[in-house]
Amino acid sequence: MPANADRAHRLSGLLADNAGTLLQRWVQLAGAELQGRLTVAELERDLRELLDTLLPVAGRQAADVRTGADFTELNTVLTELSRRRARQNLTPTETASSVFALKQAVFELTEQDDDPALFRELITFSSLLDSLGLLTFEAYTRAREEVINEQEVQLLELTTPVVKIWEGVLAVPLVGTLDSGRTQVVMEKLLQSLVDTGSEHAIIDITGVLAVDTQVAQHLLKTVVAARLMGAECTISGIRPQIAQTIVALGIEFGDITTKATLADALRHALRSDGLSVVRRDQVGA
Amino acid sequence: MNHAVRETQQMDIRIDSDVVRVRQVVRECAQRVKLSLVDQTKLVTAASELARNTLLHGGGGHATIELVHDGRRSGVKATFRDEGPGIPDIALALVDGWTSGSGLGLGLSGSRRLVDEFDLASQPGKGTNVTVVKWAR
Ligand SMILES: Nc1ncnc2c1ncn2[C@@H]1O[C@H](COP(=O)(O)OP(=O)(O)OP(=O)(O)O)[C@@H](O)[C@H]1O
Ligand SMILES: [Mg+2]
């Protein structure tokens, strides 16, 4: 930065001149921390990329890390690296210690030198690396959150079964707390299953649902309309008293959507509209 | 709405799953003050609407869930606040079916009907604060 712009930044020069040895030593130190959880080739590729983007800004202050325009590339590289580590299931500590390992490598490189200017530069560089280490922590956490969210969605796909309960009749029982994402997944899956199986009836059973708010209602309404456009009839069953009262107080109108008290009623309704009826054997022909 | 507060929980509302968490905490509190099943569902639904408004319209904010007592009865008080764009016309926002987006426009007006006390304060450019209370009967 301006403070030593008039003077060559000795450390930067030193690092650039010894980039090859520095990288080798860095890979060695970082590799020791990771205890074989990454291949040397993999680690070397990652650290080389990091070193290449770090060298041009090695003389800068830690405070610039977040705001400096010339840190954009380094930030991107570091964020990407942290995400990869998060997905490889490494811990945040392991991830950050790869960055900190560079300190040791740089100290070794400058050990023999007793130039006080270089020493000051080293201290600045060291806090720069600290900031970068913190950045990896943040990026790592964000990436983990993303992984968890993805897993939630995948889990949803698994835990919301669309079942065929009769020839041409699909049912999806909704259970628990519905958030927007979850409702959407279920609804999309139901519509897709209607296409895949050529069914003409769908029953959404909400007996197990704790609350229906405007968002869930809107998803339900949209699904019913979409199913209709596809030539299928969609019935909502299992609206419990407390849910019914809440829906009414909220002011949501289900319009001409067919609702039934229970899943069994809804199935009977679907069968009837297909011209089928369930009768006791001893009443047949009576 | 000055009621004796027995317990307070603060929560951030930043992402979709925070709305679900708010709902869960409100339900727990509603059960603890022994709200009827219908009233539990009404309060949870109102909290869900307001938390989602905080997230969608207010750009995120905070919720405070409190167990309160007014000398006679216990209740749950929920406050939602954000530093978002605010509501320019409160009367309009409370009209059934009015929405600035693509919702049903029933969240605000509907939740007012779902609770016993409803207080909405908003200033354009400053943010919005909605407080609701539901009492155990
Ligand atoms: N916290 C807030 N900050 C800013 N504007 C808000 C806030 N809460 C509500 N509004 C405004 O009030 C309008 C009505 O809110 P309301 O919750 O009734 O409907 P909605 O959110 O648009 O749809 P939904 O029926 O899905 O809730 C919103 O469209 C929005 O313009
Ligand atoms: Mg709303």
Short mmCIF file of C-alpha atoms and ligand atoms in Angstrom, two decimals:
data_model
loop_
_atom_site.label_atom_id
_atom_site.label_comp_id
_atom_site.label_asym_id
_atom_site.label_seq_id
_atom_site.Cartn_x
_atom_site.Cartn_y
_atom_site.Cartn_z
CA MET A 1 0.00 0.00 0.00
CA PRO A 2 1.01 3.66 -0.23
CA ALA A 3 3.19 3.43 2.92
CA ASN A 4 5.89 1.49 1.13
CA ALA A 5 4.96 2.19 -2.45
CA ASP A 6 8.17 4.12 -2.91
CA ARG A 7 10.24 1.21 -1.73
CA ALA A 8 10.27 -2.22 -3.26
CA HIS A 9 8.36 -4.68 -1.17
CA ARG A 10 11.16 -7.07 -0.29
CA LEU A 11 8.95 -9.92 0.89
CA SER A 12 6.86 -9.94 -2.31
CA GLY A 13 10.07 -10.18 -4.35
CA LEU A 14 11.43 -12.92 -2.17
CA LEU A 15 8.22 -14.94 -2.41
CA ALA A 16 8.00 -14.54 -6.17
CA ASP A 17 11.67 -15.54 -6.65
CA ASN A 18 11.24 -18.66 -4.53
CA ALA A 19 7.70 -19.55 -5.60
CA GLY A 20 8.70 -23.09 -6.61
CA THR A 21 10.38 -24.10 -3.35
CA LEU A 22 7.78 -22.26 -1.36
CA LEU A 23 4.98 -24.23 -3.01
CA GLN A 24 6.71 -27.55 -2.41
CA ARG A 25 7.25 -26.77 1.27
CA TRP A 26 3.69 -25.49 1.63
CA VAL A 27 2.25 -28.65 0.10
CA GLN A 28 4.42 -30.70 2.47
CA LEU A 29 3.29 -28.80 5.57
CA ALA A 30 -0.37 -28.62 4.59
CA GLY A 31 -0.30 -32.30 3.60
CA ALA A 32 0.97 -33.26 7.04
CA GLU A 33 -2.07 -31.55 8.58
CA LEU A 34 -4.46 -33.36 6.26
CA GLN A 35 -2.92 -36.78 6.90
CA GLY A 36 -3.56 -38.20 3.49
CA ARG A 37 -7.16 -37.08 3.15
CA LEU A 38 -6.27 -35.46 -0.15
CA THR A 39 -3.78 -36.68 -2.74
CA VAL A 40 -0.56 -34.70 -3.05
CA ALA A 41 -1.40 -33.89 -6.66
CA GLU A 42 -4.78 -32.52 -5.64
CA LEU A 43 -3.34 -30.46 -2.83
CA GLU A 44 -0.55 -29.15 -5.04
CA ARG A 45 -3.01 -28.06 -7.72
CA ASP A 46 -5.16 -26.21 -5.15
CA LEU A 47 -2.25 -24.52 -3.40
CA ARG A 48 -0.55 -23.56 -6.66
CA GLU A 49 -3.69 -21.76 -7.75
CA LEU A 50 -3.93 -20.07 -4.38
CA LEU A 51 -0.25 -19.03 -4.40
CA ASP A 52 -0.54 -17.66 -7.94
CA THR A 53 -3.38 -15.36 -6.93
CA LEU A 54 -1.86 -14.52 -3.56
CA LEU A 55 1.60 -13.42 -4.77
CA PRO A 56 0.43 -10.23 -6.53
CA VAL A 57 -1.24 -8.99 -3.33
CA ALA A 58 1.25 -10.36 -0.79
CA GLY A 59 2.31 -6.86 0.27
CA ARG A 60 -1.20 -5.65 1.06
CA GLN A 61 -2.85 -5.05 4.41
CA ALA A 62 -5.23 -7.52 6.02
CA ALA A 63 -7.93 -4.85 6.07
CA ASP A 64 -8.01 -4.84 2.26
CA VAL A 65 -9.04 -8.49 2.01
CA ARG A 66 -12.75 -7.81 2.01
CA THR A 67 -12.84 -4.55 0.12
CA GLY A 68 -9.80 -4.33 -2.13
CA ALA A 69 -10.66 -4.66 -5.80
CA ASP A 70 -7.44 -6.57 -6.48
CA PHE A 71 -8.49 -9.20 -3.92
CA THR A 72 -11.51 -10.29 -5.96
CA GLU A 73 -9.69 -13.10 -7.70
CA LEU A 74 -8.05 -14.35 -4.52
CA ASN A 75 -11.41 -14.30 -2.74
CA THR A 76 -12.98 -16.34 -5.51
CA VAL A 77 -10.18 -18.90 -5.51
CA LEU A 78 -10.29 -19.18 -1.73
CA THR A 79 -14.08 -19.49 -1.64
CA GLU A 80 -13.99 -22.20 -4.28
CA LEU A 81 -11.29 -24.05 -2.37
CA SER A 82 -13.27 -23.88 0.86
CA ARG A 83 -16.40 -25.17 -0.86
CA ARG A 84 -14.50 -28.10 -2.31
CA ARG A 85 -13.13 -28.93 1.14
CA ALA A 86 -16.59 -28.72 2.68
CA ARG A 87 -17.91 -31.10 0.05
CA GLN A 88 -14.95 -33.42 0.56
CA ASN A 89 -16.04 -33.59 4.19
CA LEU A 90 -12.89 -32.03 5.61
CA THR A 91 -13.32 -30.06 8.82
CA PRO A 92 -13.20 -26.25 8.83
CA THR A 93 -10.01 -26.46 10.90
CA GLU A 94 -8.33 -28.69 8.35
CA THR A 95 -9.42 -26.32 5.62
CA ALA A 96 -8.09 -23.19 7.32
CA SER A 97 -4.87 -24.84 8.45
CA SER A 98 -3.90 -25.35 4.81
CA VAL A 99 -3.84 -21.57 4.54
CA PHE A 100 -1.98 -21.09 7.82
CA ALA A 101 0.64 -23.64 6.78
CA LEU A 102 1.97 -21.08 4.36
CA LYS A 103 3.17 -18.97 7.31
CA GLN A 104 5.58 -21.68 8.39
CA ALA A 105 6.88 -22.08 4.84
CA VAL A 106 7.44 -18.33 4.51
CA PHE A 107 9.11 -18.03 7.91
CA GLU A 108 11.53 -20.77 6.97
CA LEU A 109 12.35 -18.93 3.78
CA THR A 110 13.17 -15.68 5.61
CA GLU A 111 14.74 -17.13 8.78
CA GLN A 112 18.32 -16.19 7.83
CA ASP A 113 17.42 -12.60 7.07
CA ASP A 114 17.64 -9.93 9.80
CA ASP A 115 16.45 -6.92 7.83
CA PRO A 116 13.99 -5.10 10.15
CA ALA A 117 11.96 -3.88 7.14
CA LEU A 118 11.48 -7.46 6.03
CA PHE A 119 10.42 -8.36 9.53
CA ARG A 120 7.72 -5.71 9.49
CA GLU A 121 6.53 -6.95 6.11
CA LEU A 122 6.38 -10.46 7.53
CA ILE A 123 4.12 -9.36 10.35
CA THR A 124 1.76 -7.65 7.93
CA PHE A 125 1.80 -10.72 5.71
CA SER A 126 1.08 -12.91 8.66
CA SER A 127 -2.06 -10.98 9.57
CA LEU A 128 -3.07 -11.01 5.92
CA LEU A 129 -2.98 -14.80 6.08
CA ASP A 130 -5.02 -14.69 9.29
CA SER A 131 -7.73 -12.77 7.48
CA LEU A 132 -7.65 -15.21 4.59
CA GLY A 133 -7.96 -18.05 7.08
CA LEU A 134 -11.09 -16.46 8.52
CA LEU A 135 -12.44 -16.06 5.05
CA THR A 136 -12.08 -19.79 4.42
CA PHE A 137 -14.00 -20.43 7.62
CA GLU A 138 -16.90 -18.29 6.42
CA ALA A 139 -16.92 -19.74 2.93
CA TYR A 140 -16.71 -23.22 4.42
CA THR A 141 -19.72 -22.59 6.67
CA ARG A 142 -21.77 -21.21 3.81
CA ALA A 143 -20.92 -24.20 1.65
CA ARG A 144 -21.88 -26.59 4.45
CA GLU A 145 -25.23 -24.85 4.77
CA GLU A 146 -25.78 -25.34 1.06
CA VAL A 147 -24.89 -29.00 1.33
CA ILE A 148 -27.34 -29.42 4.20
CA ASN A 149 -30.10 -27.66 2.28
CA GLU A 150 -29.51 -29.88 -0.73
CA GLN A 151 -29.65 -32.94 1.46
CA GLU A 152 -32.91 -31.73 2.95
CA VAL A 153 -34.42 -31.46 -0.50
CA GLN A 154 -33.16 -34.92 -1.39
CA LEU A 155 -34.54 -36.31 1.83
CA LEU A 156 -37.88 -34.70 1.03
CA GLU A 157 -38.01 -36.44 -2.28
CA LEU A 158 -37.57 -39.67 -0.40
CA THR A 159 -39.97 -39.00 2.43
CA THR A 160 -42.94 -37.70 0.48
CA PRO A 161 -44.33 -40.73 -1.25
CA VAL A 162 -46.87 -40.41 -3.99
CA VAL A 163 -48.70 -43.72 -3.82
CA LYS A 164 -51.04 -45.38 -6.22
CA ILE A 165 -53.98 -46.46 -4.09
CA TRP A 166 -56.17 -47.67 -6.93
CA GLU A 167 -56.05 -47.99 -10.69
CA GLY A 168 -55.91 -44.36 -11.83
CA VAL A 169 -55.91 -42.91 -8.32
CA LEU A 170 -52.81 -41.37 -6.73
CA ALA A 171 -52.58 -40.18 -3.15
CA VAL A 172 -50.01 -38.09 -1.33
CA PRO A 173 -50.22 -37.89 2.43
CA LEU A 174 -48.69 -34.68 3.76
CA VAL A 175 -47.27 -34.83 7.26
CA GLY A 176 -45.80 -32.33 9.69
CA THR A 177 -44.66 -28.79 9.05
CA LEU A 178 -44.94 -27.60 5.50
CA ASP A 179 -42.58 -24.93 4.31
CA SER A 180 -42.58 -23.47 0.87
CA GLY A 181 -39.77 -25.65 -0.43
CA ARG A 182 -41.26 -28.81 0.88
CA THR A 183 -44.77 -28.12 -0.42
CA GLN A 184 -43.38 -27.27 -3.81
CA VAL A 185 -41.38 -30.49 -4.03
CA VAL A 186 -44.42 -32.55 -3.11
CA MET A 187 -46.67 -30.79 -5.56
CA GLU A 188 -44.25 -31.10 -8.45
CA LYS A 189 -43.78 -34.74 -7.70
CA LEU A 190 -47.52 -35.33 -7.65
CA LEU A 191 -48.05 -33.62 -11.00
CA GLN A 192 -45.19 -35.59 -12.54
CA SER A 193 -46.61 -38.85 -11.20
CA LEU A 194 -49.99 -38.00 -12.74
CA VAL A 195 -48.27 -37.80 -16.12
CA ASP A 196 -46.11 -40.87 -15.58
CA THR A 197 -48.98 -43.11 -14.53
CA GLY A 198 -51.74 -41.56 -16.63
CA SER A 199 -53.89 -41.31 -13.52
CA GLU A 200 -57.00 -39.18 -13.56
CA HIS A 201 -57.44 -38.72 -9.83
CA ALA A 202 -55.15 -37.28 -7.21
CA ILE A 203 -55.85 -37.03 -3.52
CA ILE A 204 -53.85 -34.73 -1.27
CA ASP A 205 -54.40 -35.83 2.29
CA ILE A 206 -53.51 -33.22 4.89
CA THR A 207 -54.56 -35.11 8.03
CA GLY A 208 -50.99 -34.93 9.33
CA VAL A 209 -50.43 -31.26 8.57
CA LEU A 210 -50.05 -28.95 11.55
CA ALA A 211 -51.00 -25.66 9.93
CA VAL A 212 -52.14 -24.34 6.58
CA ASP A 213 -51.13 -20.75 5.96
CA THR A 214 -51.61 -18.63 2.84
CA GLN A 215 -48.47 -20.00 1.24
CA VAL A 216 -49.36 -23.65 1.71
CA ALA A 217 -52.92 -22.87 0.60
CA GLN A 218 -51.62 -21.18 -2.50
CA HIS A 219 -49.48 -24.21 -3.35
CA LEU A 220 -52.47 -26.49 -2.84
CA LEU A 221 -54.71 -24.30 -4.99
CA LYS A 222 -52.14 -24.10 -7.76
CA THR A 223 -51.66 -27.85 -7.75
CA VAL A 224 -55.36 -28.49 -8.03
CA VAL A 225 -55.62 -26.08 -10.94
CA ALA A 226 -52.56 -27.56 -12.65
CA ALA A 227 -53.91 -31.08 -12.20
CA ARG A 228 -57.19 -29.96 -13.73
CA LEU A 229 -55.39 -28.55 -16.75
CA MET A 230 -53.81 -31.94 -17.17
CA GLY A 231 -57.23 -33.52 -17.20
CA ALA A 232 -57.06 -34.92 -13.68
CA GLU A 233 -59.27 -34.21 -10.71
CA CYS A 234 -57.61 -33.36 -7.43
CA THR A 235 -59.34 -33.80 -4.08
CA ILE A 236 -58.13 -32.52 -0.74
CA SER A 237 -58.92 -34.73 2.21
CA GLY A 238 -58.33 -34.74 5.94
CA ILE A 239 -58.90 -31.07 6.73
CA ARG A 240 -59.10 -31.20 10.52
CA PRO A 241 -61.43 -28.91 12.50
CA GLN A 242 -58.69 -26.59 13.77
CA ILE A 243 -57.28 -26.24 10.26
CA ALA A 244 -60.72 -25.61 8.79
CA GLN A 245 -61.41 -22.84 11.32
CA THR A 246 -58.03 -21.25 10.69
CA ILE A 247 -58.48 -21.33 6.92
CA VAL A 248 -61.88 -19.66 7.27
CA ALA A 249 -60.53 -16.96 9.63
CA LEU A 250 -57.62 -16.29 7.28
CA GLY A 251 -60.14 -15.75 4.50
CA ILE A 252 -58.81 -18.39 2.13
CA GLU A 253 -61.42 -19.69 -0.29
CA PHE A 254 -61.08 -23.14 -1.72
CA GLY A 255 -63.74 -22.32 -4.29
CA ASP A 256 -65.04 -25.30 -6.20
CA ILE A 257 -62.29 -27.62 -5.08
CA THR A 258 -63.57 -30.95 -3.87
CA THR A 259 -62.75 -31.57 -0.23
CA LYS A 260 -63.50 -34.72 1.72
CA ALA A 261 -63.33 -35.48 5.41
CA THR A 262 -61.12 -38.52 5.09
CA LEU A 263 -58.84 -40.23 2.60
CA ALA A 264 -61.37 -43.07 2.40
CA ASP A 265 -64.15 -40.64 1.46
CA ALA A 266 -61.92 -39.13 -1.20
CA LEU A 267 -61.13 -42.55 -2.65
CA ARG A 268 -64.82 -43.46 -2.70
CA HIS A 269 -65.50 -40.19 -4.50
CA ALA A 270 -62.81 -40.92 -7.10
CA LEU A 271 -64.11 -44.44 -7.71
CA ARG A 272 -67.65 -43.22 -8.04
CA SER A 273 -66.74 -40.66 -10.67
CA ASP A 274 -65.14 -43.52 -12.60
CA GLY A 275 -68.46 -45.32 -12.44
CA LEU A 276 -67.34 -47.73 -9.73
CA SER A 277 -68.93 -48.25 -6.38
CA VAL A 278 -68.00 -50.30 -3.39
CA VAL A 279 -70.85 -52.49 -2.19
CA ARG A 280 -71.22 -55.40 0.21
CA ARG A 281 -71.24 -58.70 -1.57
CA ASP A 282 -74.56 -59.75 -0.10
CA GLN A 283 -76.16 -56.60 -1.50
CA VAL A 284 -75.01 -57.17 -5.04
CA GLY A 285 -78.00 -57.60 -7.28
CA ALA A 286 -80.34 -57.11 -4.34
CA MET B 1 -49.77 -3.92 25.27
CA ASN B 2 -47.89 -3.95 28.51
CA HIS B 3 -48.12 -7.38 29.98
CA ALA B 4 -45.86 -9.06 32.49
CA VAL B 5 -43.30 -11.05 30.54
CA ARG B 6 -42.34 -14.43 31.90
CA GLU B 7 -39.96 -15.66 29.26
CA THR B 8 -38.47 -14.34 26.06
CA GLN B 9 -36.95 -15.93 22.99
CA GLN B 10 -35.25 -13.97 20.23
CA MET B 11 -34.85 -15.38 16.76
CA ASP B 12 -33.41 -14.19 13.47
CA ILE B 13 -35.49 -14.42 10.32
CA ARG B 14 -33.09 -14.65 7.41
CA ILE B 15 -34.00 -17.73 5.41
CA ASP B 16 -37.03 -19.88 4.68
CA SER B 17 -36.23 -22.42 7.37
CA ASP B 18 -36.19 -19.64 10.01
CA VAL B 19 -39.92 -19.21 9.37
CA VAL B 20 -40.40 -22.89 10.19
CA ARG B 21 -38.34 -22.48 13.38
CA VAL B 22 -40.42 -19.49 14.47
CA ARG B 23 -43.52 -21.58 13.92
CA GLN B 24 -42.12 -24.38 16.06
CA VAL B 25 -41.18 -22.07 18.93
CA VAL B 26 -44.59 -20.39 18.84
CA ARG B 27 -46.31 -23.77 18.91
CA GLU B 28 -44.24 -24.85 21.92
CA CYS B 29 -45.14 -21.65 23.76
CA ALA B 30 -48.81 -21.99 22.81
CA GLN B 31 -48.83 -25.48 24.26
CA ARG B 32 -47.11 -24.32 27.44
CA VAL B 33 -49.75 -21.68 28.18
CA LYS B 34 -52.37 -24.30 27.33
CA LEU B 35 -54.01 -22.67 24.37
CA SER B 36 -56.74 -24.86 22.87
CA LEU B 37 -55.82 -26.82 19.76
CA VAL B 38 -57.79 -24.40 17.60
CA ASP B 39 -56.12 -21.37 19.17
CA GLN B 40 -52.68 -22.97 18.88
CA THR B 41 -53.25 -23.52 15.20
CA LYS B 42 -54.54 -19.97 14.73
CA LEU B 43 -51.57 -18.41 16.49
CA VAL B 44 -49.03 -20.60 14.71
CA THR B 45 -50.59 -19.73 11.38
CA ALA B 46 -50.55 -15.99 12.17
CA ALA B 47 -46.89 -16.23 13.23
CA SER B 48 -46.12 -18.05 10.02
CA GLU B 49 -47.69 -15.28 7.96
CA LEU B 50 -45.96 -12.48 9.81
CA ALA B 51 -42.58 -14.19 9.83
CA ARG B 52 -42.84 -14.74 6.10
CA ASN B 53 -43.78 -11.10 5.54
CA THR B 54 -40.71 -10.11 7.56
CA LEU B 55 -38.60 -12.30 5.30
CA LEU B 56 -40.19 -11.57 1.92
CA HIS B 57 -41.30 -7.96 2.21
CA GLY B 58 -39.03 -6.73 5.01
CA GLY B 59 -35.89 -8.40 3.64
CA GLY B 60 -35.36 -10.32 6.89
CA GLY B 61 -35.47 -9.26 10.51
CA HIS B 62 -36.14 -10.62 13.97
CA ALA B 63 -38.87 -12.29 15.96
CA THR B 64 -39.39 -12.11 19.71
CA ILE B 65 -41.62 -14.75 21.25
CA GLU B 66 -42.77 -14.16 24.82
CA LEU B 67 -44.86 -15.90 27.43
CA VAL B 68 -46.99 -13.15 28.98
CA HIS B 69 -49.47 -12.76 31.79
CA ASP B 70 -51.95 -9.97 32.46
CA GLY B 71 -52.94 -10.93 36.02
CA ARG B 72 -55.86 -12.99 34.83
CA ARG B 73 -54.66 -15.14 32.00
CA SER B 74 -51.56 -16.37 30.25
CA GLY B 75 -50.81 -15.83 26.64
CA VAL B 76 -48.19 -15.79 23.94
CA LYS B 77 -46.94 -12.57 22.44
CA ALA B 78 -45.02 -12.53 19.19
CA THR B 79 -43.25 -9.51 17.74
CA PHE B 80 -41.84 -9.30 14.22
CA ARG B 81 -39.64 -6.46 13.15
CA ASP B 82 -37.54 -5.54 10.20
CA GLU B 83 -35.68 -2.55 8.85
CA GLY B 84 -37.09 -3.03 5.37
CA PRO B 85 -38.98 -0.66 3.06
CA GLY B 86 -41.97 -0.30 5.42
CA ILE B 87 -45.62 -0.17 4.40
CA PRO B 88 -46.63 3.11 2.71
CA ASP B 89 -50.38 2.60 3.13
CA ILE B 90 -51.23 0.48 6.17
CA ALA B 91 -54.99 0.58 5.62
CA LEU B 92 -54.53 -0.71 2.10
CA ALA B 93 -52.12 -3.45 3.20
CA LEU B 94 -54.80 -4.65 5.61
CA VAL B 95 -57.43 -5.02 2.90
CA ASP B 96 -58.27 -8.66 2.23
CA GLY B 97 -56.69 -9.74 -1.00
CA TRP B 98 -54.40 -6.76 -1.46
CA THR B 99 -50.84 -7.75 -2.28
CA SER B 100 -47.88 -5.91 -3.75
CA GLY B 101 -46.52 -9.22 -4.96
CA SER B 102 -48.09 -12.45 -6.06
CA GLY B 103 -49.44 -13.71 -2.75
CA LEU B 104 -53.06 -14.10 -1.80
CA GLY B 105 -52.91 -10.83 0.09
CA LEU B 106 -54.42 -12.45 3.15
CA GLY B 107 -51.42 -12.72 5.45
CA LEU B 108 -51.77 -9.42 7.31
CA SER B 109 -55.54 -9.08 7.33
CA GLY B 110 -55.99 -12.78 8.04
CA SER B 111 -53.58 -12.89 10.93
CA ARG B 112 -55.34 -9.93 12.50
CA ARG B 113 -58.46 -12.11 12.64
CA LEU B 114 -56.53 -15.06 14.04
CA VAL B 115 -55.25 -13.33 17.20
CA ASP B 116 -56.66 -11.40 20.17
CA GLU B 117 -54.43 -8.34 19.93
CA PHE B 118 -52.83 -6.98 16.80
CA ASP B 119 -50.58 -3.97 16.52
CA LEU B 120 -48.95 -2.83 13.29
CA ALA B 121 -46.49 0.03 13.09
CA SER B 122 -44.60 0.86 9.95
CA GLN B 123 -42.69 3.75 8.51
CA PRO B 124 -41.70 3.93 4.87
CA GLY B 125 -37.95 3.60 4.58
CA LYS B 126 -37.59 2.68 8.26
CA GLY B 127 -39.19 -0.70 8.68
CA THR B 128 -42.13 -2.57 10.10
CA ASN B 129 -43.11 -3.86 13.51
CA VAL B 130 -46.03 -6.21 14.06
CA THR B 131 -47.02 -7.44 17.51
CA VAL B 132 -49.69 -10.04 18.19
CA VAL B 133 -51.02 -11.66 21.36
CA LYS B 134 -53.19 -14.72 21.85
CA TRP B 135 -54.66 -15.39 25.30
CA ALA B 136 -55.53 -18.74 26.80
CA ARG B 137 -59.23 -18.87 27.50
N1 LIG C 1 -42.88 -6.48 6.86
C1 LIG C 1 -43.35 -5.84 5.76
N2 LIG C 1 -42.57 -4.91 5.14
C2 LIG C 1 -43.01 -4.28 4.02
N3 LIG C 1 -44.21 -4.49 3.44
C3 LIG C 1 -45.02 -5.40 4.02
C4 LIG C 1 -44.65 -6.12 5.18
N4 LIG C 1 -45.67 -6.94 5.53
C5 LIG C 1 -46.62 -6.76 4.59
N5 LIG C 1 -46.24 -5.83 3.68
C6 LIG C 1 -47.04 -5.34 2.54
O1 LIG C 1 -48.39 -5.62 2.76
C7 LIG C 1 -48.93 -6.40 1.70
C8 LIG C 1 -49.99 -7.33 2.25
O2 LIG C 1 -49.38 -8.33 3.08
P1 LIG C 1 -50.07 -9.73 3.19
O3 LIG C 1 -49.27 -10.59 4.09
O4 LIG C 1 -51.50 -9.53 3.57
O5 LIG C 1 -50.06 -10.26 1.70
P2 LIG C 1 -48.86 -10.94 0.88
O6 LIG C 1 -47.71 -11.20 1.77
O7 LIG C 1 -48.61 -10.11 -0.31
O8 LIG C 1 -49.52 -12.33 0.43
P3 LIG C 1 -49.86 -13.59 1.37
O9 LIG C 1 -51.34 -13.74 1.30
O10 LIG C 1 -49.15 -14.75 0.77
O11 LIG C 1 -49.39 -13.28 2.74
C9 LIG C 1 -47.76 -7.10 1.08
O12 LIG C 1 -47.99 -7.46 -0.25
C10 LIG C 1 -46.67 -6.04 1.24
O13 LIG C 1 -46.72 -5.10 0.21
MG MG C 2 -47.86 -12.23 3.56
#
